[in-house]
Every structure is written in structure tokens, then in C-alpha cells.
Coordinates of C-alpha atoms and ligand atoms in Angstrom, one line a residue:
M1385 CA 78.9 -0.7 176.1
T1386 CA 82.3 -1.5 177.4
N1387 CA 85.2 0.3 175.7
I1388 CA 88.2 -1.5 174.3
R1389 CA 91.1 0.1 176.1
T1390 CA 94.9 -0.2 175.7
D1391 CA 95.7 2.3 178.4
W1392 CA 95.3 0.1 181.4
S1393 CA 97.5 0.9 184.4
R1394 CA 99.3 -1.8 186.3
D1395 CA 97.5 -0.7 189.5
E1396 CA 94.1 -0.9 187.9
I1397 CA 94.9 -4.4 186.6
A1398 CA 96.2 -5.6 190.0
A1399 CA 93.1 -4.2 191.7
L1400 CA 90.9 -6.2 189.3
F1401 CA 92.9 -9.4 190.0
D1402 CA 92.4 -8.9 193.7
L1403 CA 88.6 -8.4 193.6
P1404 CA 86.5 -11.0 195.5
F1405 CA 86.3 -14.1 193.3
T1406 CA 82.6 -13.8 192.8
E1407 CA 82.7 -10.2 191.8
L1408 CA 85.6 -10.7 189.4
L1409 CA 83.8 -13.6 187.7
F1410 CA 80.6 -11.6 187.5
Q1411 CA 82.4 -8.7 185.8
A1412 CA 84.2 -11.0 183.4
A1413 CA 81.1 -12.9 182.5
T1414 CA 79.3 -9.6 181.9
V1415 CA 82.0 -8.4 179.5
H1416 CA 82.1 -11.8 177.9
R1417 CA 78.5 -11.8 176.8
E1418 CA 78.7 -8.2 175.5
F1419 CA 81.3 -9.3 173.0
H1420 CA 80.8 -13.1 172.4
P1421 CA 78.0 -15.6 172.5
P1422 CA 78.7 -17.0 176.0
E1423 CA 77.6 -20.6 175.1
Q1424 CA 80.1 -20.9 172.2
V1425 CA 83.5 -22.4 172.3
Q1426 CA 85.8 -22.6 169.3
L1427 CA 87.6 -26.0 168.8
C1428 CA 91.2 -25.9 167.5
T1429 CA 93.4 -28.7 166.4
L1430 CA 97.2 -28.5 166.5
L1431 CA 99.7 -30.2 164.3
S1432 CA 103.4 -30.3 164.8
I1433 CA 104.6 -29.8 161.2
K1434 CA 108.3 -29.9 162.2
T1435 CA 109.2 -31.4 165.6
G1436 CA 112.2 -31.1 167.9
G1437 CA 115.9 -30.1 167.3
C1438 CA 115.1 -26.4 167.9
P1439 CA 118.1 -24.1 168.4
E1440 CA 116.4 -22.0 171.0
D1441 CA 116.8 -22.8 174.7
C1442 CA 113.2 -22.1 176.0
G1443 CA 113.4 -23.7 179.5
Y1444 CA 109.9 -25.1 179.3
C1445 CA 110.0 -26.8 175.9
S1446 CA 110.3 -30.4 175.0
Q1447 CA 111.6 -29.5 171.5
S1448 CA 114.7 -27.5 172.4
A1449 CA 117.9 -29.2 171.2
H1450 CA 119.6 -27.9 174.4
Y1451 CA 117.8 -30.5 176.6
D1452 CA 117.5 -34.3 176.6
T1453 CA 113.7 -34.7 176.6
G1454 CA 113.4 -37.8 174.4
V1455 CA 111.6 -35.9 171.6
K1456 CA 112.8 -37.1 168.2
A1457 CA 113.6 -34.4 165.7
T1458 CA 111.8 -34.6 162.4
K1459 CA 111.9 -32.7 159.0
L1460 CA 109.3 -30.4 157.8
M1461 CA 106.2 -32.3 156.7
G1462 CA 104.9 -32.2 153.1
A1463 CA 102.0 -29.8 152.3
Q1464 CA 99.7 -32.7 151.2
E1465 CA 100.3 -34.6 154.4
V1466 CA 99.4 -31.5 156.5
I1467 CA 96.3 -30.8 154.4
A1468 CA 95.2 -34.4 154.9
A1469 CA 95.6 -34.0 158.7
A1470 CA 93.6 -30.8 158.6
K1471 CA 90.8 -32.5 156.7
R1472 CA 90.7 -35.2 159.4
A1473 CA 90.6 -32.4 162.1
K1474 CA 87.7 -30.7 160.3
D1475 CA 85.8 -34.0 160.0
A1476 CA 86.3 -34.5 163.7
G1477 CA 84.7 -31.2 164.4
A1478 CA 87.5 -28.5 164.5
Q1479 CA 86.9 -25.0 163.2
R1480 CA 90.6 -23.9 163.4
F1481 CA 93.8 -25.6 162.5
C1482 CA 97.1 -24.5 164.0
M1483 CA 100.5 -25.6 162.5
G1484 CA 103.6 -25.4 164.7
A1485 CA 107.2 -25.7 163.9
A1486 CA 110.2 -26.0 166.3
W1487 CA 112.2 -23.3 164.7
R1488 CA 113.9 -20.0 165.8
S1489 CA 112.5 -18.7 162.5
P1490 CA 111.5 -20.2 159.1
K1491 CA 114.2 -20.4 156.4
D1492 CA 113.3 -18.7 153.2
R1493 CA 113.6 -22.0 151.3
D1494 CA 110.7 -23.4 153.4
M1495 CA 108.3 -20.5 152.6
D1496 CA 106.7 -22.1 149.4
K1497 CA 105.8 -25.3 151.3
L1498 CA 104.4 -23.2 154.2
T1499 CA 102.2 -21.1 151.9
D1500 CA 101.0 -24.3 150.1
M1501 CA 99.9 -25.6 153.5
V1502 CA 98.1 -22.3 154.3
R1503 CA 96.2 -22.3 151.0
G1504 CA 95.2 -26.0 151.3
V1505 CA 94.0 -25.7 154.9
A1506 CA 92.1 -22.5 154.2
D1507 CA 90.4 -24.1 151.2
L1508 CA 88.9 -26.7 153.6
G1509 CA 87.1 -23.8 155.3
L1510 CA 89.2 -24.0 158.5
E1511 CA 90.6 -20.9 160.2
T1512 CA 94.3 -21.1 159.8
C1513 CA 97.0 -20.4 162.4
M1514 CA 100.8 -21.0 162.3
T1515 CA 103.5 -20.7 164.9
L1516 CA 107.0 -20.9 163.3
G1517 CA 109.2 -18.6 165.5
M1518 CA 110.3 -15.2 164.5
L1519 CA 109.2 -13.7 161.2
S1520 CA 110.5 -10.9 159.0
P1521 CA 108.1 -8.5 157.5
E1522 CA 108.6 -10.2 154.1
Q1523 CA 107.7 -13.6 155.5
V1524 CA 104.6 -12.1 157.1
T1525 CA 103.6 -10.7 153.7
K1526 CA 104.0 -14.2 152.0
L1527 CA 101.9 -15.9 154.7
K1528 CA 99.3 -13.2 154.6
N1529 CA 99.0 -13.4 150.8
A1530 CA 98.5 -17.2 151.1
G1531 CA 95.5 -16.5 153.4
L1532 CA 96.9 -17.1 156.9
D1533 CA 94.4 -15.8 159.4
F1534 CA 96.4 -15.9 162.6
Y1535 CA 100.0 -16.1 163.7
N1536 CA 100.8 -17.4 167.2
H1537 CA 103.9 -16.0 168.9
N1538 CA 103.7 -15.9 172.7
I1539 CA 105.4 -13.6 175.1
D1540 CA 105.4 -16.7 177.4
T1541 CA 105.8 -14.8 180.7
S1542 CA 106.4 -11.3 182.1
P1543 CA 109.2 -9.1 180.8
E1544 CA 110.8 -9.3 184.3
Y1545 CA 110.9 -13.1 184.4
Y1546 CA 111.6 -13.7 180.7
A1547 CA 115.4 -14.0 181.1
E1548 CA 114.9 -16.8 183.7
I1549 CA 113.3 -19.0 181.1
A1550 CA 115.2 -18.4 177.8
S1551 CA 118.5 -16.9 176.9
T1552 CA 118.6 -17.3 173.1
R1553 CA 115.8 -14.9 172.6
T1554 CA 114.4 -11.9 174.4
M1555 CA 111.1 -10.4 175.2
E1556 CA 112.0 -7.6 172.7
D1557 CA 112.6 -10.2 170.0
R1558 CA 109.1 -11.7 170.7
L1559 CA 107.4 -8.3 170.6
E1560 CA 109.2 -7.3 167.4
T1561 CA 107.7 -10.4 165.6
V1562 CA 104.3 -9.6 167.1
E1563 CA 104.6 -6.1 165.6
H1564 CA 105.6 -7.4 162.2
V1565 CA 102.6 -9.7 162.2
R1566 CA 100.2 -7.0 163.3
K1567 CA 101.5 -4.5 160.8
G1568 CA 101.4 -7.1 158.0
G1569 CA 97.7 -7.6 158.6
I1570 CA 97.7 -11.1 160.1
K1571 CA 95.7 -11.5 163.3
V1572 CA 97.9 -11.8 166.3
C1573 CA 97.6 -14.8 168.7
C1574 CA 99.8 -14.0 171.7
G1575 CA 99.6 -15.3 175.3
G1576 CA 101.8 -17.2 177.7
I1577 CA 102.3 -20.0 180.2
L1578 CA 101.5 -20.2 184.0
G1579 CA 103.3 -22.6 186.4
M1580 CA 106.9 -22.0 185.4
G1581 CA 107.9 -20.7 188.9
E1582 CA 106.8 -17.1 188.2
A1583 CA 105.3 -14.9 190.9
E1584 CA 101.8 -13.7 190.9
A1585 CA 103.2 -10.2 189.9
D1586 CA 104.7 -11.8 186.8
R1587 CA 101.4 -13.2 185.7
I1588 CA 99.8 -9.8 186.1
S1589 CA 102.7 -8.2 184.3
M1590 CA 102.3 -10.6 181.4
L1591 CA 98.7 -9.4 181.1
V1592 CA 99.7 -5.8 181.4
T1593 CA 102.1 -6.3 178.5
L1594 CA 99.4 -7.9 176.3
A1595 CA 96.6 -5.5 177.2
T1596 CA 98.7 -2.4 176.6
L1597 CA 100.1 -3.4 173.1
P1598 CA 99.1 -0.9 170.4
S1599 CA 96.1 -3.2 169.8
H1600 CA 95.1 -6.3 171.7
P1601 CA 96.1 -9.7 170.4
D1602 CA 93.0 -11.0 168.6
S1603 CA 93.6 -14.3 170.4
V1604 CA 95.2 -14.9 173.8
P1605 CA 96.3 -18.5 174.6
V1606 CA 96.5 -19.2 178.4
N1607 CA 98.7 -22.3 178.9
L1608 CA 99.4 -24.1 182.1
W1609 CA 102.9 -25.6 181.8
N1610 CA 102.6 -29.1 180.5
A1611 CA 105.3 -31.0 182.4
V1612 CA 108.3 -32.1 180.3
K1613 CA 111.1 -34.1 181.8
G1614 CA 114.7 -32.9 181.4
V1615 CA 114.1 -29.1 180.9
P1616 CA 115.1 -26.4 183.4
V1617 CA 111.5 -25.4 184.2
Q1618 CA 111.0 -28.9 185.7
G1619 CA 113.0 -27.7 188.7
K1620 CA 111.2 -24.4 189.1
S1621 CA 107.6 -25.3 188.3
E1622 CA 104.9 -25.0 191.0
K1623 CA 101.3 -26.1 190.8
V1624 CA 99.1 -23.2 189.9
D1625 CA 96.2 -22.6 192.3
P1626 CA 93.1 -23.4 190.2
F1627 CA 91.4 -20.2 191.4
A1628 CA 94.5 -18.2 190.3
L1629 CA 94.0 -19.7 186.8
V1630 CA 90.3 -18.7 186.8
R1631 CA 91.3 -15.2 188.0
L1632 CA 93.8 -14.9 185.2
V1633 CA 91.3 -16.0 182.6
A1634 CA 88.7 -13.5 184.0
L1635 CA 91.3 -10.7 183.9
A1636 CA 92.3 -11.5 180.3
R1637 CA 88.6 -11.3 179.4
I1638 CA 88.0 -8.0 181.1
L1639 CA 91.2 -6.4 179.8
M1640 CA 90.8 -7.7 176.2
P1641 CA 87.1 -8.0 175.7
A1642 CA 87.0 -8.7 172.0
S1643 CA 89.8 -11.2 171.9
V1644 CA 89.4 -15.0 171.8
V1645 CA 90.8 -16.4 175.1
R1646 CA 92.1 -19.9 174.6
L1647 CA 92.3 -22.4 177.4
S1648 CA 95.3 -24.1 175.9
A1649 CA 98.0 -26.5 177.3
G1650 CA 97.5 -28.1 180.7
R1651 CA 93.9 -29.1 180.5
T1652 CA 94.7 -32.8 181.2
G1653 CA 95.3 -31.8 184.8
M1654 CA 92.1 -29.7 185.1
S1655 CA 88.8 -31.0 186.5
D1656 CA 85.6 -30.5 184.6
E1657 CA 84.5 -28.0 187.2
L1658 CA 87.7 -25.9 186.8
Q1659 CA 87.3 -25.8 183.0
S1660 CA 83.7 -24.7 183.4
L1661 CA 84.7 -21.9 185.7
C1662 CA 87.2 -20.8 183.0
F1663 CA 84.4 -20.8 180.4
L1664 CA 82.3 -18.7 182.8
A1665 CA 85.2 -16.4 183.3
G1666 CA 85.5 -15.9 179.5
A1667 CA 87.6 -18.6 177.9
N1668 CA 86.0 -19.4 174.6
S1669 CA 88.3 -21.8 172.8
I1670 CA 90.1 -25.0 173.5
F1671 CA 92.5 -27.3 171.7
V1672 CA 90.9 -30.7 170.9
G1673 CA 92.5 -34.0 169.9
N1674 CA 94.6 -36.4 172.1
Q1675 CA 97.8 -34.5 171.5
L1676 CA 99.0 -30.9 171.4
L1677 CA 102.4 -30.6 169.7
T1678 CA 104.4 -33.1 171.8
T1679 CA 102.4 -33.3 175.0
E1680 CA 99.1 -34.7 176.0
N1681 CA 95.6 -33.2 175.7
P1682 CA 92.4 -34.6 177.2
A1683 CA 90.8 -37.5 175.2
T1684 CA 88.3 -36.4 172.6
W1685 CA 85.5 -38.3 174.2
K1686 CA 86.1 -36.5 177.5
D1687 CA 85.9 -33.1 175.8
N1688 CA 82.8 -34.0 173.9
D1689 CA 81.2 -35.2 177.1
L1690 CA 82.2 -32.1 179.0
L1691 CA 80.8 -29.7 176.3
Q1692 CA 77.6 -31.8 176.0
R1693 CA 77.1 -31.8 179.8
L1694 CA 77.6 -28.0 179.9
G1695 CA 75.3 -27.4 176.9
M1696 CA 78.1 -25.5 175.2
H1697 CA 77.9 -25.1 171.4
V1698 CA 80.8 -25.2 169.0
A1699 CA 81.5 -22.0 167.2
P1700 CA 80.3 -21.7 163.6
A1701 CA 82.8 -22.9 160.9
K1702 CA 84.5 -20.2 158.9
P1703 CA 83.1 -20.0 155.4
A1704 CA 85.3 -22.0 152.9
S1705 CA 87.7 -19.7 151.0
R1706 CA 86.8 -18.5 147.5
S1707 CA 89.1 -21.0 145.7
A1708 CA 87.4 -23.9 147.5
K1709 CA 83.9 -22.6 146.5
I1710 CA 85.0 -22.4 142.9
A1711 CA 86.5 -25.9 143.1
A1712 CA 83.2 -27.3 144.5
Q1713 CA 81.1 -25.8 141.6
Ligands
LIG2231 N1 108.9 -22.3 167.9 C1 107.8 -21.5 167.9 C2 107.9 -20.4 169.0 O1 108.5 -20.7 170.0 O2 107.2 -19.4 168.9 C3 106.5 -22.1 167.9 C4 106.2 -23.4 168.7 S1 106.1 -23.2 170.5 C5 105.9 -24.8 171.0 C6 104.6 -22.3 170.8 C7 104.3 -21.9 172.2 O3 103.9 -23.1 172.9 C8 105.4 -21.4 173.1 O4 105.7 -20.0 172.9 C9 104.9 -21.6 174.5 O5 104.2 -20.5 175.0 C10 104.0 -22.9 174.3 N2 104.6 -24.1 175.0 C11 105.7 -24.7 174.6 N3 105.9 -25.8 175.4 C12 104.9 -25.8 176.3 C13 104.6 -26.6 177.5 N4 105.4 -27.6 177.8 N5 103.5 -26.3 178.2 C14 102.8 -25.2 177.9 N6 103.0 -24.4 176.8 C15 104.1 -24.7 176.1
LIG2232 C1 99.9 -22.0 172.5 O1 100.0 -21.0 173.2 N1 99.6 -23.2 173.0 C2 99.7 -24.2 172.0 C3 99.9 -23.4 170.7 N2 100.2 -22.1 171.2 C4 101.0 -23.7 169.8 C5 100.7 -25.2 172.1 C6 101.1 -25.6 173.4 C7 102.2 -26.6 173.3 C8 102.3 -27.5 174.4 C9 103.6 -28.2 174.4 C10 103.6 -29.4 173.5 O2 102.6 -30.1 173.2 O3 104.7 -29.7 173.0
LIG2233 FE1 111.9 -23.9 169.9 FE2 109.5 -22.8 170.2 FE3 110.3 -24.7 171.8 FE4 111.4 -22.3 172.1 S1 109.2 -22.8 172.4 S2 112.5 -24.3 172.1 S3 111.4 -21.7 169.9 S4 110.0 -24.9 169.6

């Protein structure tokens, strides 16, 4: 049985990344089936519950108020509207619902609305995830008590490259929120983005950072930068070699065997064959629906067609929460 380790060395990780492609994939696929049913993929739907106008200057993001990207700022949606969208996502086949807000951090006055959303979405029997920016330990406790399963807060890139992509927040800030989430008992969803002009060493360093946290993130989103016009990353971004993406997914799988590895943004530019290699390498979740937060995702029919042709099964739904069962009686 493969051990779950958080003591990986940078050299060990770099050596894995450099294995011959077929060997790396074999190792990753072997670890994958030890920890997960290899034919299963979890389907997540994203909803932007508060779009644009964000005070942070993340150089990749369409929602930052620092750049002219054409994204219109909106107010926080009402809880009932969000729950109705989650119901539609569930009816369309999703097992997990992720709510994202373009904030540096939530305001305390928003917390009641946010906890109503969590309760309502959990009652539908969906796994819940939120991504709202930095959280204090008190805010973590409120979300945890409402039943939030996961909190997404990405490190985005390597510690060395971070200052090149954002100046209003630091890697230390990001890691602090991740720690609050972990200590508060919410599962951590933490990953990053490829294709922002980072070097191969940065990509490896990002995985070193994730795989040597006190415990692995329960969920690791691997995003390819979804091109946005008008942001600084536009001038830095380079196409990611498809095999480098597969290697990164395989590496994430070997380093963090029990975590869900999510093939997240950037799938519109990926061929069916590339996505299947990512599944073989250990990716076991995707976002479905025609839109992510503000950028495009593959059409639903395309994803259904791909999963059907590959004979992949969707992961079982999470059992409905206790309050939903009582309501149904
Ligand atoms: N404001 C919150 C925050 O930054 O944590 C939550 C929303 S933010 C959109 C969530 C994550 O989406 C970011 O940390 C980043 O990793 C990813 N992301 C944002 N824009 C992206 C893009 N254009 N392409 C790929 N990933 C992106
Ligand atoms: C993550 O790592 N990827 C998802 C989720 N977390 C929130 C979102 C990617 C956002 C892509 C950019 C957009 O659509 O605005
Ligand atoms: Fe704001 Fe999040 Fe976008 Fe950064 S990534 S600008 S914090 S919405």
C-alpha cells in the first residue's frame, strides 16, 4: 500500500517529473487505482455568486477592478436564487456545487446569506464548496457549522513566481487562509494555474508547496489559464505543452494519492485525447456546464459525449443532508 507522505523533497519530486512519460503515467495510474475507482469522475458546477469589481490585482483574473476586461460587476446573489441554480445543476447531473465570489474576503454582513446558501445547497444532496477569498477563523467556523464541505483557496503558482502575478496579496496570505480552513475542519481545495509565463521549476515548486503542507489539500484543482483580454498575464502567457500538463497531473496524483485532482479551467482548448490522458494520469473531477465563473467551459453535450465514449462513470452523489431527509418524510 502506498503511504501518504508530506515529507517529499524537491529533488524527489523533480526526478518523478522527469521520468519517461510512459513510466510516469504507469506509476500515477497505479497509485490512482489504489485510492480511487479509476473509472469514476466527479462532476462539479460553478456559480459566480458575486462577479467582478474585486479589489485584488491578480494578473490573470477577469474580475479584478484593476483591469479593463469588460466584466460587469454585480452584487451578491440572493440565497434562494443560488439554491435554484444548484437544483438545476443537480438535475443536469452534477454531484458538487462550487460558489465563487470576487472578493478579497467576505464582509461579516454577508455571512448570514452565505450560510443560508450552504444549508440550502447541502440539503439538495450536493457536495458544497465555496471560494470567497481570505477567511478569518471565525468565518471558517460559521461556514463549517452551516455544513460547508470544501473551501477553495488556490496558491495559484509557485512561491517564487507569486509576486509576478499579484501584489495585493502574498503567498503567505494564501497559506494562512488555507491553514484557517484546515484547522476549522473544512476540507481544503487548493491548487493553481499553468500557462501564466511560469517556468517548469515553478510548476514543480507549486506542487512541492502543496504536497508538503501539514496535510494534503483534499482537492487539488489544476487550471490552465483561460485567456482573458486586458490583464497583465495576457502578455506573459505561453501555451502549455500538453505532455507537461499530463506530467503535472500525474505528479499531483503520485504526491497526493488520496486527493481529488480536478482538471479545472482551460478544458475548452484541450483535445479529447489530452483529457483522456489526464484521466489516466489521475484526474478524477471536472467542471461541467457551458461557463465557469466568467470564462468558457466545454459544451455539456461534448463532455457527455467524451465521458460516454471513454466509458467513464460519474461519481456517486453525496447522500442528502439530515435536514433534507427530514423534510422529505
Ligand atoms: N476571489 C477568490 C479568490 O481569489 O480566492 C475566489 C475566486 S477566484 C476566481 C478562484 C481561483 O480561480 C483563483 O485563485 C485562480 O486560481 C482561478 N482562476 C481565476 N481566473 C482564472 C483564469 N482566467 N484561468 C484559470 N484559472 C483562473
Ligand atoms: C479553481 O481552481 N478553478 C475554478 C474554481 N477554482 C473556482 C474556477 C476557475 C475560474 C476560471 C476563470 C473564470 O471563469 O472566471
Ligand atoms: Fe479577485 Fe479572486 Fe480574481 Fe483575485 S482571483 S482578482 S481575488 S476574484
